[in-house]
mmCIF file of C-alpha atoms in Angstrom:
data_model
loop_
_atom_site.group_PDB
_atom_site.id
_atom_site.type_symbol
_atom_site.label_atom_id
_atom_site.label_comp_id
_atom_site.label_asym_id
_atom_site.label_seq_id
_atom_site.Cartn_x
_atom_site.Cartn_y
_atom_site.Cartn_z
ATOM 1 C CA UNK A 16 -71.425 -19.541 -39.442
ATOM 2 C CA UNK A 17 -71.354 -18.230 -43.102
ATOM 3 C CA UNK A 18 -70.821 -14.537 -41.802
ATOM 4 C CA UNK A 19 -68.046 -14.982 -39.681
ATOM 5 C CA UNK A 20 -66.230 -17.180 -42.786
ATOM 6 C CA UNK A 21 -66.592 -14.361 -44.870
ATOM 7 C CA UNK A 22 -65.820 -11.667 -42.398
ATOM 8 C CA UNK A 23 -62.434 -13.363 -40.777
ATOM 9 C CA UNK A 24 -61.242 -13.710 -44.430
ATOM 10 C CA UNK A 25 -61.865 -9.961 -44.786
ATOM 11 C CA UNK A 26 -59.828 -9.327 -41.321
ATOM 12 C CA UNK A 27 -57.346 -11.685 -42.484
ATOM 13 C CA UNK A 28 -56.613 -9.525 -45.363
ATOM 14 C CA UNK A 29 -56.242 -6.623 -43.441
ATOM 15 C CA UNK A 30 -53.666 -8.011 -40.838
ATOM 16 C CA UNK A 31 -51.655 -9.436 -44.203
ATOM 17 C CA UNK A 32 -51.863 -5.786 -45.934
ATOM 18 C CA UNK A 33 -50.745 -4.177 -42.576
ATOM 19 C CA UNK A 34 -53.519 -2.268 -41.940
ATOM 20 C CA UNK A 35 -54.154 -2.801 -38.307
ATOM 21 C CA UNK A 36 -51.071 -1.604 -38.014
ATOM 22 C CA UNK A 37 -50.228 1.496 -40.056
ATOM 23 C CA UNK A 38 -54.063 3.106 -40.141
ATOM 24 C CA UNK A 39 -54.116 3.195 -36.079
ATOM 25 C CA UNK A 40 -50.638 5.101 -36.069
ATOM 26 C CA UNK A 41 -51.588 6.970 -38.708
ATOM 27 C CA UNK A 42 -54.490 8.560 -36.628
ATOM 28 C CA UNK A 43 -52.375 8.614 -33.541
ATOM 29 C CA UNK A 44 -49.816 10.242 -35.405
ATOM 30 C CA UNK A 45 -52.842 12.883 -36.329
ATOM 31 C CA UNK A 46 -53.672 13.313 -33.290
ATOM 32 C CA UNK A 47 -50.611 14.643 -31.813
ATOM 33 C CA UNK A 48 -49.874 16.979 -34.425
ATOM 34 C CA UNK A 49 -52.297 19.526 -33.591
ATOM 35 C CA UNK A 50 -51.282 19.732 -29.799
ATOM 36 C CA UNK A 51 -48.223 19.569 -30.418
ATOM 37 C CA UNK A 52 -47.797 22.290 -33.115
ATOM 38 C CA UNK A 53 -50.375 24.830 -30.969
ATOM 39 C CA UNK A 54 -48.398 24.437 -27.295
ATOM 40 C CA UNK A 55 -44.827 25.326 -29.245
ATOM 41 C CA UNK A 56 -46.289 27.984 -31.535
ATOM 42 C CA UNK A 57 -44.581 30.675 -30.029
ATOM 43 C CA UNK A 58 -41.266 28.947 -30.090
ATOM 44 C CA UNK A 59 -41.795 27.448 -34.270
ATOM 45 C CA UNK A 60 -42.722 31.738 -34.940
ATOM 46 C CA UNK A 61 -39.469 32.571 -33.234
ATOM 47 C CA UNK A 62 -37.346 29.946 -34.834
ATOM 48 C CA UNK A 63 -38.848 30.423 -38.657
ATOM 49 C CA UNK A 64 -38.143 34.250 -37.960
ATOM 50 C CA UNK A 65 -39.363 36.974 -40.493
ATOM 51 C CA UNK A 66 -40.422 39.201 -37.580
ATOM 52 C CA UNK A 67 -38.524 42.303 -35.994
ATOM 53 C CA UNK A 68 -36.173 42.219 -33.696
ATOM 54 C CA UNK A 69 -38.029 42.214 -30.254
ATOM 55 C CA UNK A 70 -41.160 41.603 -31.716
ATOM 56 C CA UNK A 71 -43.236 40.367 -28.837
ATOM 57 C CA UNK A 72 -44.943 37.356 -29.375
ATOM 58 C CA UNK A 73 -48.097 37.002 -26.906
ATOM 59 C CA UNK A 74 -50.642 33.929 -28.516
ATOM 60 C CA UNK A 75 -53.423 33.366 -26.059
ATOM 61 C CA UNK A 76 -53.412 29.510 -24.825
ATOM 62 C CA UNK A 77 -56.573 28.493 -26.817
ATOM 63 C CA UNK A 78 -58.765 26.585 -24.394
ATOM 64 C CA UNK A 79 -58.410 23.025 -24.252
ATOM 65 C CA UNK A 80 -62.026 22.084 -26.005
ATOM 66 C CA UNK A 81 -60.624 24.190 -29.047
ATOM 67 C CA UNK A 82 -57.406 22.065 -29.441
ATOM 68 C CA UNK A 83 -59.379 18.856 -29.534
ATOM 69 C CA UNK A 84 -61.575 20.057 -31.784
ATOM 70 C CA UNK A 85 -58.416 20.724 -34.095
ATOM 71 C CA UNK A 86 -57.618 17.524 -33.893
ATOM 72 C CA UNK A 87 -61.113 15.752 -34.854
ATOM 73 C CA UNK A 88 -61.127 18.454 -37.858
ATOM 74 C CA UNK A 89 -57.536 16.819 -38.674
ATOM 75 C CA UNK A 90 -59.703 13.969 -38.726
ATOM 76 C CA UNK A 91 -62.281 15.106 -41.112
ATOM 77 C CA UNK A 92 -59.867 16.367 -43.749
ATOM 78 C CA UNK A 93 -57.035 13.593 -43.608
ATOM 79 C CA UNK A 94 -58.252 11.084 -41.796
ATOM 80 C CA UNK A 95 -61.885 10.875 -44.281
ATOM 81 C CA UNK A 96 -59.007 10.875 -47.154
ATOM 82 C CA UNK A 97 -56.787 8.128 -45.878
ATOM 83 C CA UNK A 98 -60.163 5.996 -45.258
ATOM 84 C CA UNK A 99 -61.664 6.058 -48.074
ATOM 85 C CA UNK A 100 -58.723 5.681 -49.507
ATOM 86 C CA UNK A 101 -58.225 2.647 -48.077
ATOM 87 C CA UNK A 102 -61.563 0.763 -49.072
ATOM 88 C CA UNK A 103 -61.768 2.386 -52.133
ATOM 89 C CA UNK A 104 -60.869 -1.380 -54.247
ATOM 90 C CA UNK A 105 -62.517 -3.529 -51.725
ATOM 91 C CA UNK A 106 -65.431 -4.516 -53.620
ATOM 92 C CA UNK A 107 -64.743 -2.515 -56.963
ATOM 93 C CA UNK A 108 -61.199 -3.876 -57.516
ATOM 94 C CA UNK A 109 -62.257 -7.797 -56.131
ATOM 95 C CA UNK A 110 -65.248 -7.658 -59.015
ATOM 96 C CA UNK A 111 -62.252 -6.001 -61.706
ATOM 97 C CA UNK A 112 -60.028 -8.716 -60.949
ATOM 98 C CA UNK A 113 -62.451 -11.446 -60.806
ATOM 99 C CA UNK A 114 -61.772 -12.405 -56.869
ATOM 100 C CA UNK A 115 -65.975 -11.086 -56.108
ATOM 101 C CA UNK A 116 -66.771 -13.668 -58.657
ATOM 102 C CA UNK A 117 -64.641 -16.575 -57.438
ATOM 103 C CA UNK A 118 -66.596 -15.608 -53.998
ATOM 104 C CA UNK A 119 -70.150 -15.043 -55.033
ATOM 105 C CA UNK A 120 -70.746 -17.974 -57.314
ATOM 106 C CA UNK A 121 -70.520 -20.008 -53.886
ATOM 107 C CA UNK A 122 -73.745 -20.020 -51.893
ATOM 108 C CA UNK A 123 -73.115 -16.768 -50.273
ATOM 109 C CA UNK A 124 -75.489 -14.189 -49.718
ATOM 110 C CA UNK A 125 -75.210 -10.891 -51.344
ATOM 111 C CA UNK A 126 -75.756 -9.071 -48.304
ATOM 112 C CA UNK A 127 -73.314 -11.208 -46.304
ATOM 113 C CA UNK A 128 -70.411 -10.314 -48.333
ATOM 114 C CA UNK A 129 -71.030 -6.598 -48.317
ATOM 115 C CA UNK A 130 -71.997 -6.485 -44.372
ATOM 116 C CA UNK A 131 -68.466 -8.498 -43.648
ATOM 117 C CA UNK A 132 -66.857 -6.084 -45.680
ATOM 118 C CA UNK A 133 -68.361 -3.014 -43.756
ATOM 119 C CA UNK A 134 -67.792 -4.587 -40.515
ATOM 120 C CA UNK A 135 -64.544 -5.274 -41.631
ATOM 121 C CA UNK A 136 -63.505 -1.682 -42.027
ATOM 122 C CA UNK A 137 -65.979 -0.094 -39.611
ATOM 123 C CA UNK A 138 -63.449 -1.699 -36.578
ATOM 124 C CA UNK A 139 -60.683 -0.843 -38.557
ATOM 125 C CA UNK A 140 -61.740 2.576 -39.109
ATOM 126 C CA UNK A 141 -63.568 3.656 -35.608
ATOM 127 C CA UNK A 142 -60.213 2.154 -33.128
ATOM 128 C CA UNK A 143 -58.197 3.945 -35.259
ATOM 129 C CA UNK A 144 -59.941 7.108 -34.812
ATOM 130 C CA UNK A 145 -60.562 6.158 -31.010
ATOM 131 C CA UNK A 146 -56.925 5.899 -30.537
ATOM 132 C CA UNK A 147 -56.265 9.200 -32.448
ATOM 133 C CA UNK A 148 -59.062 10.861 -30.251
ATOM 134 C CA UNK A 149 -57.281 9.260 -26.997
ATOM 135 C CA UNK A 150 -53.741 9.967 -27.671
ATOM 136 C CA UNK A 151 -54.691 13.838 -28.478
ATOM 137 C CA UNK A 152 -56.851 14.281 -25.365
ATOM 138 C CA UNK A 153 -53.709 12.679 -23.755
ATOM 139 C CA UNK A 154 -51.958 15.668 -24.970
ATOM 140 C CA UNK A 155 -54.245 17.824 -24.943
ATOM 141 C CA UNK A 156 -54.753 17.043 -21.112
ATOM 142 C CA UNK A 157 -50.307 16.880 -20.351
ATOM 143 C CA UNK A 158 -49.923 20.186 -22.386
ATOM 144 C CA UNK A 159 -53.509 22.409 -22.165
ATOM 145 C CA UNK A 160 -56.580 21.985 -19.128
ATOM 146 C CA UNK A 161 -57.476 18.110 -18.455
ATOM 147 C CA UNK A 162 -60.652 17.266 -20.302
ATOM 148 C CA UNK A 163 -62.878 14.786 -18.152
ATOM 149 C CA UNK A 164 -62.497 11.482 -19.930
ATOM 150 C CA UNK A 165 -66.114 10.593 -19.866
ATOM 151 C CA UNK A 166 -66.739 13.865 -22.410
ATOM 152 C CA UNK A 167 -63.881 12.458 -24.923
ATOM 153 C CA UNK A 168 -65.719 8.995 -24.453
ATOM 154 C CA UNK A 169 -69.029 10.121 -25.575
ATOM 155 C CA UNK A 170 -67.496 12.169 -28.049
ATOM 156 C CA UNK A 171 -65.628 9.342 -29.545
ATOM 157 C CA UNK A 172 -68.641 7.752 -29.292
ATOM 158 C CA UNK A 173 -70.451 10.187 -30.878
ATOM 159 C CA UNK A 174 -67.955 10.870 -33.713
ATOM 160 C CA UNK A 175 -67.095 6.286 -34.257
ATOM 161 C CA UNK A 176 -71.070 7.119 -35.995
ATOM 162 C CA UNK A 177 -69.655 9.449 -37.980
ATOM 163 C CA UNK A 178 -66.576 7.477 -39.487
ATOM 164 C CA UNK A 179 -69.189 4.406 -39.560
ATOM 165 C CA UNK A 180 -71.328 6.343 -41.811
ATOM 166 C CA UNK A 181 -68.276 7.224 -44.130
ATOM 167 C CA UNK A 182 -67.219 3.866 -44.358
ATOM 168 C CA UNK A 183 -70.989 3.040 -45.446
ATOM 169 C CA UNK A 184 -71.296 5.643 -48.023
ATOM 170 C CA UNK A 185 -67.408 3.979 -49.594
ATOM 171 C CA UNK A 186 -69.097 0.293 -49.512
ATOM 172 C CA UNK A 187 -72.249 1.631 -51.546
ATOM 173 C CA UNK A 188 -70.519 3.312 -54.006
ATOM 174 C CA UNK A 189 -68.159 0.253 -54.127
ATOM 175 C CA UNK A 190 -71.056 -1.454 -55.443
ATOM 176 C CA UNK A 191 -72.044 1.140 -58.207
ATOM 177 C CA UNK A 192 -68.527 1.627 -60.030
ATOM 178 C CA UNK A 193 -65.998 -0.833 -60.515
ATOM 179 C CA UNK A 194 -63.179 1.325 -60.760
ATOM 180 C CA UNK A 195 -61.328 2.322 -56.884
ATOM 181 C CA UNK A 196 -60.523 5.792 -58.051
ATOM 182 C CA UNK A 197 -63.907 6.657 -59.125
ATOM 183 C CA UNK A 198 -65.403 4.632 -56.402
ATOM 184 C CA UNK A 199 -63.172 7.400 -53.994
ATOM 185 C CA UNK A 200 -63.499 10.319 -56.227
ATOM 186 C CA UNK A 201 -67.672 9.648 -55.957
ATOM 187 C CA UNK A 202 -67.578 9.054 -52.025
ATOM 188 C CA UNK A 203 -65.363 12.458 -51.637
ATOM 189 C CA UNK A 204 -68.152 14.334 -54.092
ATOM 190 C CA UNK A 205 -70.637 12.789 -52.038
ATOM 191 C CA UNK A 206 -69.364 13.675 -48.366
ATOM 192 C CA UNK A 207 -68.287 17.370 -48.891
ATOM 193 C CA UNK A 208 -72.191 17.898 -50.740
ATOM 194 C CA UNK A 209 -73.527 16.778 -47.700
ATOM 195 C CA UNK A 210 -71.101 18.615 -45.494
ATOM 196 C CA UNK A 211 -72.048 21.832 -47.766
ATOM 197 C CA UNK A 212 -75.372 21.805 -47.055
ATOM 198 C CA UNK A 213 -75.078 20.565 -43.717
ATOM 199 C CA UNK A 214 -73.551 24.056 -43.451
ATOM 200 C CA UNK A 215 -76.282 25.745 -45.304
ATOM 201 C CA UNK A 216 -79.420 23.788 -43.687
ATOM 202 C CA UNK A 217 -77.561 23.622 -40.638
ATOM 203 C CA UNK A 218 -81.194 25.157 -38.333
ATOM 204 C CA UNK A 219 -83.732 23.758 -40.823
ATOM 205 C CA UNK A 220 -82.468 20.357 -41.194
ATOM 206 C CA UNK A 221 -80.008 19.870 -38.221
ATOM 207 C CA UNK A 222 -80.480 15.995 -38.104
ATOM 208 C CA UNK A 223 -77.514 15.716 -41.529
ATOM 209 C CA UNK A 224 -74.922 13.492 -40.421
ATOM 210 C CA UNK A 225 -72.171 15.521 -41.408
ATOM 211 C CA UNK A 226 -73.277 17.972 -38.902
ATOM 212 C CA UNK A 227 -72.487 15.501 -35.851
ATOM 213 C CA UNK A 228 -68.618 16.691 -35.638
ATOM 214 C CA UNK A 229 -70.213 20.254 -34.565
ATOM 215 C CA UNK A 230 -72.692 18.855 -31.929
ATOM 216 C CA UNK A 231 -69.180 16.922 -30.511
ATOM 217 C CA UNK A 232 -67.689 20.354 -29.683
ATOM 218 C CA UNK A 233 -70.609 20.772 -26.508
ATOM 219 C CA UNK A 234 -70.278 16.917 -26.010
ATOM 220 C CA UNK A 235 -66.656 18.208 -24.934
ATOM 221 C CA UNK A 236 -66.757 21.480 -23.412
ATOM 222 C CA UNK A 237 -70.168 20.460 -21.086
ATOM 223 C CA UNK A 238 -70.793 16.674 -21.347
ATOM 224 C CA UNK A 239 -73.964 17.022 -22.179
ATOM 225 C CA UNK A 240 -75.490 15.335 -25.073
ATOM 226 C CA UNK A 241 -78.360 18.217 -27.083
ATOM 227 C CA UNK A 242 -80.979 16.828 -28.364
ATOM 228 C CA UNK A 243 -79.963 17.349 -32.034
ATOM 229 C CA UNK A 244 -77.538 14.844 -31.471
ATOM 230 C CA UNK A 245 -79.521 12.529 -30.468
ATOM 231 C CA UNK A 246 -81.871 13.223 -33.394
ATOM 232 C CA UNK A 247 -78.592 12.857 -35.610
ATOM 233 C CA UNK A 248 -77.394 10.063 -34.529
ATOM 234 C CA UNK A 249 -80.929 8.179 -34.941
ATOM 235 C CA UNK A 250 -81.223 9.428 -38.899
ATOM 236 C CA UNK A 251 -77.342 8.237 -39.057
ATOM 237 C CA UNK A 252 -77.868 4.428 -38.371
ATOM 238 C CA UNK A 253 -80.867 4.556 -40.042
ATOM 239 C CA UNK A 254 -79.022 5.880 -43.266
ATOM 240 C CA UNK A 255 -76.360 3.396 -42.769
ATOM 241 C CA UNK A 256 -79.072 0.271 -42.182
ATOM 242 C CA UNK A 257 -80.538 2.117 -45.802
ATOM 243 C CA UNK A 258 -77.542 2.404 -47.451
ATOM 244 C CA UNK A 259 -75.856 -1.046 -46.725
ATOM 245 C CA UNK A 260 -79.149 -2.421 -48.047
ATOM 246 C CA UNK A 261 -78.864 -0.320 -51.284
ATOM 247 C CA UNK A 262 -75.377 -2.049 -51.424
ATOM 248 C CA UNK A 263 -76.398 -5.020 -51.557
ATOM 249 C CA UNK A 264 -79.725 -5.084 -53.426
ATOM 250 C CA UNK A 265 -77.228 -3.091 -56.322
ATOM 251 C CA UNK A 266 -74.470 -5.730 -56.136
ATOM 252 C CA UNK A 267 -76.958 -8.390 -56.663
ATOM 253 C CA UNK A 268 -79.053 -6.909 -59.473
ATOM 254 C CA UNK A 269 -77.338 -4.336 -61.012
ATOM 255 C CA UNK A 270 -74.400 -4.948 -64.015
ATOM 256 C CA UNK A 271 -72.195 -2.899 -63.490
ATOM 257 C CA UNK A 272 -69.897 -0.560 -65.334
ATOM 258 C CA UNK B 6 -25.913 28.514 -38.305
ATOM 259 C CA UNK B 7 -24.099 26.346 -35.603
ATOM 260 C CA UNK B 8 -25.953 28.487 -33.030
ATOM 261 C CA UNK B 9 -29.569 27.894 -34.463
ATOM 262 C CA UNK B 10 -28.235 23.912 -34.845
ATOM 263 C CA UNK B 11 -27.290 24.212 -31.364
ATOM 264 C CA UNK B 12 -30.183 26.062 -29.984
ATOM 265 C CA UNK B 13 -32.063 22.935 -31.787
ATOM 266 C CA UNK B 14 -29.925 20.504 -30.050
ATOM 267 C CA UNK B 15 -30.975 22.049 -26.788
ATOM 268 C CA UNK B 16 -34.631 22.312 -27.640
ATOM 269 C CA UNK B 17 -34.651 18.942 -28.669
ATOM 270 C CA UNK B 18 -33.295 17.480 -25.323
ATOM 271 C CA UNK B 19 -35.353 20.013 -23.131
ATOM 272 C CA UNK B 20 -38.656 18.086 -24.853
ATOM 273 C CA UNK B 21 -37.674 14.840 -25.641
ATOM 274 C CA UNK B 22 -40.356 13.017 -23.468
ATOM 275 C CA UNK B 23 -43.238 15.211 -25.963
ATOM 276 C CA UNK B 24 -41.431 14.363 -28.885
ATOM 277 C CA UNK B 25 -40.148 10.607 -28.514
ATOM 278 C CA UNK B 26 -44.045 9.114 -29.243
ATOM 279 C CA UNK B 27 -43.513 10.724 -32.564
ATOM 280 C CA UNK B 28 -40.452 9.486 -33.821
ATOM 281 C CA UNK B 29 -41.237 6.237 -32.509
ATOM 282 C CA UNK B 30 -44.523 5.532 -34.076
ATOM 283 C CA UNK B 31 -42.744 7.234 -37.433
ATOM 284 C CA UNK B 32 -40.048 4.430 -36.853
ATOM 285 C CA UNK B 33 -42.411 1.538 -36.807
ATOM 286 C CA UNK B 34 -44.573 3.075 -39.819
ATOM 287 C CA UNK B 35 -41.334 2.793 -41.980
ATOM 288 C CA UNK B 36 -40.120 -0.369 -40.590
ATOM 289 C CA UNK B 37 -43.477 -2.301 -40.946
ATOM 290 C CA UNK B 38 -43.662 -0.249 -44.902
ATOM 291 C CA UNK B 39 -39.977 -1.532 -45.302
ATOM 292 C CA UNK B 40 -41.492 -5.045 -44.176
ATOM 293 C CA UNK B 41 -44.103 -5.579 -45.975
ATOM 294 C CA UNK B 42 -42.476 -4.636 -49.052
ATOM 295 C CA UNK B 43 -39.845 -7.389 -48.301
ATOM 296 C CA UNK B 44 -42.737 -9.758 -48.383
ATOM 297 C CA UNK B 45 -44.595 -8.590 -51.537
ATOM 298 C CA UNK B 46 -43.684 -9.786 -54.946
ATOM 299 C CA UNK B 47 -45.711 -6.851 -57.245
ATOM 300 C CA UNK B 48 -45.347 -3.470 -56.927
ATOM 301 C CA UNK B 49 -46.568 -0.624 -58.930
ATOM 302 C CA UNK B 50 -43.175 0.540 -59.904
ATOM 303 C CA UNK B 51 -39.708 -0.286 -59.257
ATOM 304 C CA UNK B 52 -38.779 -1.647 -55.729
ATOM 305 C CA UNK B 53 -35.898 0.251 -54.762
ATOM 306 C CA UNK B 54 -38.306 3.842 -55.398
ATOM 307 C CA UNK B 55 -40.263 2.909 -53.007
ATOM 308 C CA UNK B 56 -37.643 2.281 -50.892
ATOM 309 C CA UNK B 57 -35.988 5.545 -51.010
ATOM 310 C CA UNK B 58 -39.896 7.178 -50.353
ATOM 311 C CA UNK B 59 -40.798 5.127 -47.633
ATOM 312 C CA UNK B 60 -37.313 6.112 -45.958
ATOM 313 C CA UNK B 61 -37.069 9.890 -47.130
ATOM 314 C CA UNK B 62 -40.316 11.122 -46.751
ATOM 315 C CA UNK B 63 -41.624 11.646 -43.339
ATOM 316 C CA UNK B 64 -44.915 9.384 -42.301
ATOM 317 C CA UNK B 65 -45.953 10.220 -46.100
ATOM 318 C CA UNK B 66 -43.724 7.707 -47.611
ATOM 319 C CA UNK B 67 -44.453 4.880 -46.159
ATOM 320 C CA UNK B 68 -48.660 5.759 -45.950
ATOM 321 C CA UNK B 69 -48.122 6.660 -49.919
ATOM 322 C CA UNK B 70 -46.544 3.079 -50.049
ATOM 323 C CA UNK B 71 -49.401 1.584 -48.256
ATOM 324 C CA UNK B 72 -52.083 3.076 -49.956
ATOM 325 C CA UNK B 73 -50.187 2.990 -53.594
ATOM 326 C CA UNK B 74 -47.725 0.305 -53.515
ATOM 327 C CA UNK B 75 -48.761 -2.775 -53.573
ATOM 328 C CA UNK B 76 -49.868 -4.443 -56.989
ATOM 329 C CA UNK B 77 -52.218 -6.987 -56.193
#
């Protein structure tokens, strides 16, 4: 099939560039830090000093939930960086250099070669997330309270809509600029907006995407999915579904700058 | 100084089995960096700089390289 052509070039690329590899640890790497640097604290306070002699350091254990939820906000800061980071150039910088050009004068479809693309990063993207959720709830479980596993599944779950959704809003504005660093700087504007008035809207309009990462939080501490998610998660994939056809219907018709 | 180095030393060994998955994955992020820059032919900027980052600079060097490096 056509797709799959298209597609296993695109995963092709990313074995040769490494990126398998590296993103995955990266995010594992992520989510260790946060357990790790919480459980020894009290020992990091002691050794970087500054305080009085018998100064009694007494820090609370946070509760297990809470370190978790460290880590997934690790997530949201570096993690959102180092991903769109990553796909910034993968349409702009193929259509600067000519390579979109070489591929779309073939009889491919528009929308083929931006949905190969998106699935292309989407698995990148969501196991290397899912193995930076797993590997902190590891530690999070060794070091803190165990966390059932079922609530970090649905989390991850959850959250994998989340990343998709980023990954979706980096492909679009792929399409609209041809230059990677605006294409990132746009998808960064765009992303902290939404999480802004995510914040702001956050009992009017509790169905913003951005607002999923808060809903994960009682995924963990009760398994329970609320409703709201569920409401979220529906306007997500239909945003993404919208989005990815914006992509394409701008790649085909629009010139671009 | 030798104290706090030792005190370090002891630390270290007291929670090596927490802090080994660290150090490993760091070790295969530089080595698979150090690789692929073996294998490429462009880079944005001299070789051997991005061969002192990638080994100097803790899990930052070699992502920087990843992200930055490569010319293609």
């Amino acid at each position: 099939m056509q797709w799959l052509t298209v597609f296993n070039r695109e995963s092709l690329e990313a074995w040769r560039n490494f990126k398998w590899i590296w993103v995955p640890l990266v995010f594992i790497l992520l989510g260790l830090m946060d357990p790790l640097t919480t459980y020894y604290m009290p020992q990091i306070l002691d050794a970087v000093g500054g305080l009085p002699e018998g100064a009694i350091i007494d820090i609370p254990s946070p509760p297990a939930v809470d370190v978790l939820m460290m880590s997934i906000g690790q997530f949201n800061m570096l993690g959102v960086a180092i991903i769109v980071l990553i796909s910034m150039g993968t349409i702009a910088g193929e259509r600067k250099s000519g390579v979109a050009e070489l591929i779309l004068v073939k009889p491919i479809r528009y929308s083929t070669y931006v949905t190969a693309k998106w699935m292309n990063y989407s698995l990148i993207c969501v196991t290397a997330v899912s193995a930076g959720m797993l590997s902190s709830w590891y530690y999070v479980s060794l070091l803190f309270e165990e966390i059932p596993f079922g609530h970090v599944l649905t989390a991850a779950a959850f959250y994998s809509l989340w990343i998709i959704f980023i990954v979706t809003v980096n492909i679009m504005m792929n399409t609209l600029v041809k230059v990677p660093g605006v294409v990132a700087f746009l998808t960064i504007a765009f992303l902290i907006a939404l999480q802004i008035i995510g914040q702001i809207f956050q009992y009017a309009a509790n169905w913003i995407p951005s607002l999923i990462t808060s809903y994960i939080g009682e995924v963990l501490t009760t398994g329970n999915i609320p409703e709201e998610l569920w409401w979220t998660s529906l306007v997500t994939v239909g945003l993404i579904i919208t989005l990815l056809v914006i992509a394409s219907y701008t790649l085909k018709n629009k010139e671009v700058v | 100084m030798i104290l706090l180095s030792q005190s370090a030393a002891q630390f270290f060994n007291d929670n090596i089995a927490l802090l080994a998955p660290i150090i490993i994955i760091q070790l295969i992020l530089v080595v698979t960096a150090l690789v692929s820059l073996a294998k490429t032919q462009y880079t944005n900027g001299p070789k051997w700089l991005w061969v002192l980052i990638i080994l100097f600079f803790n899990i930052l060097g070699p992502i920087a390289y990843f992200i930055f490096g490569r010319d293609d």
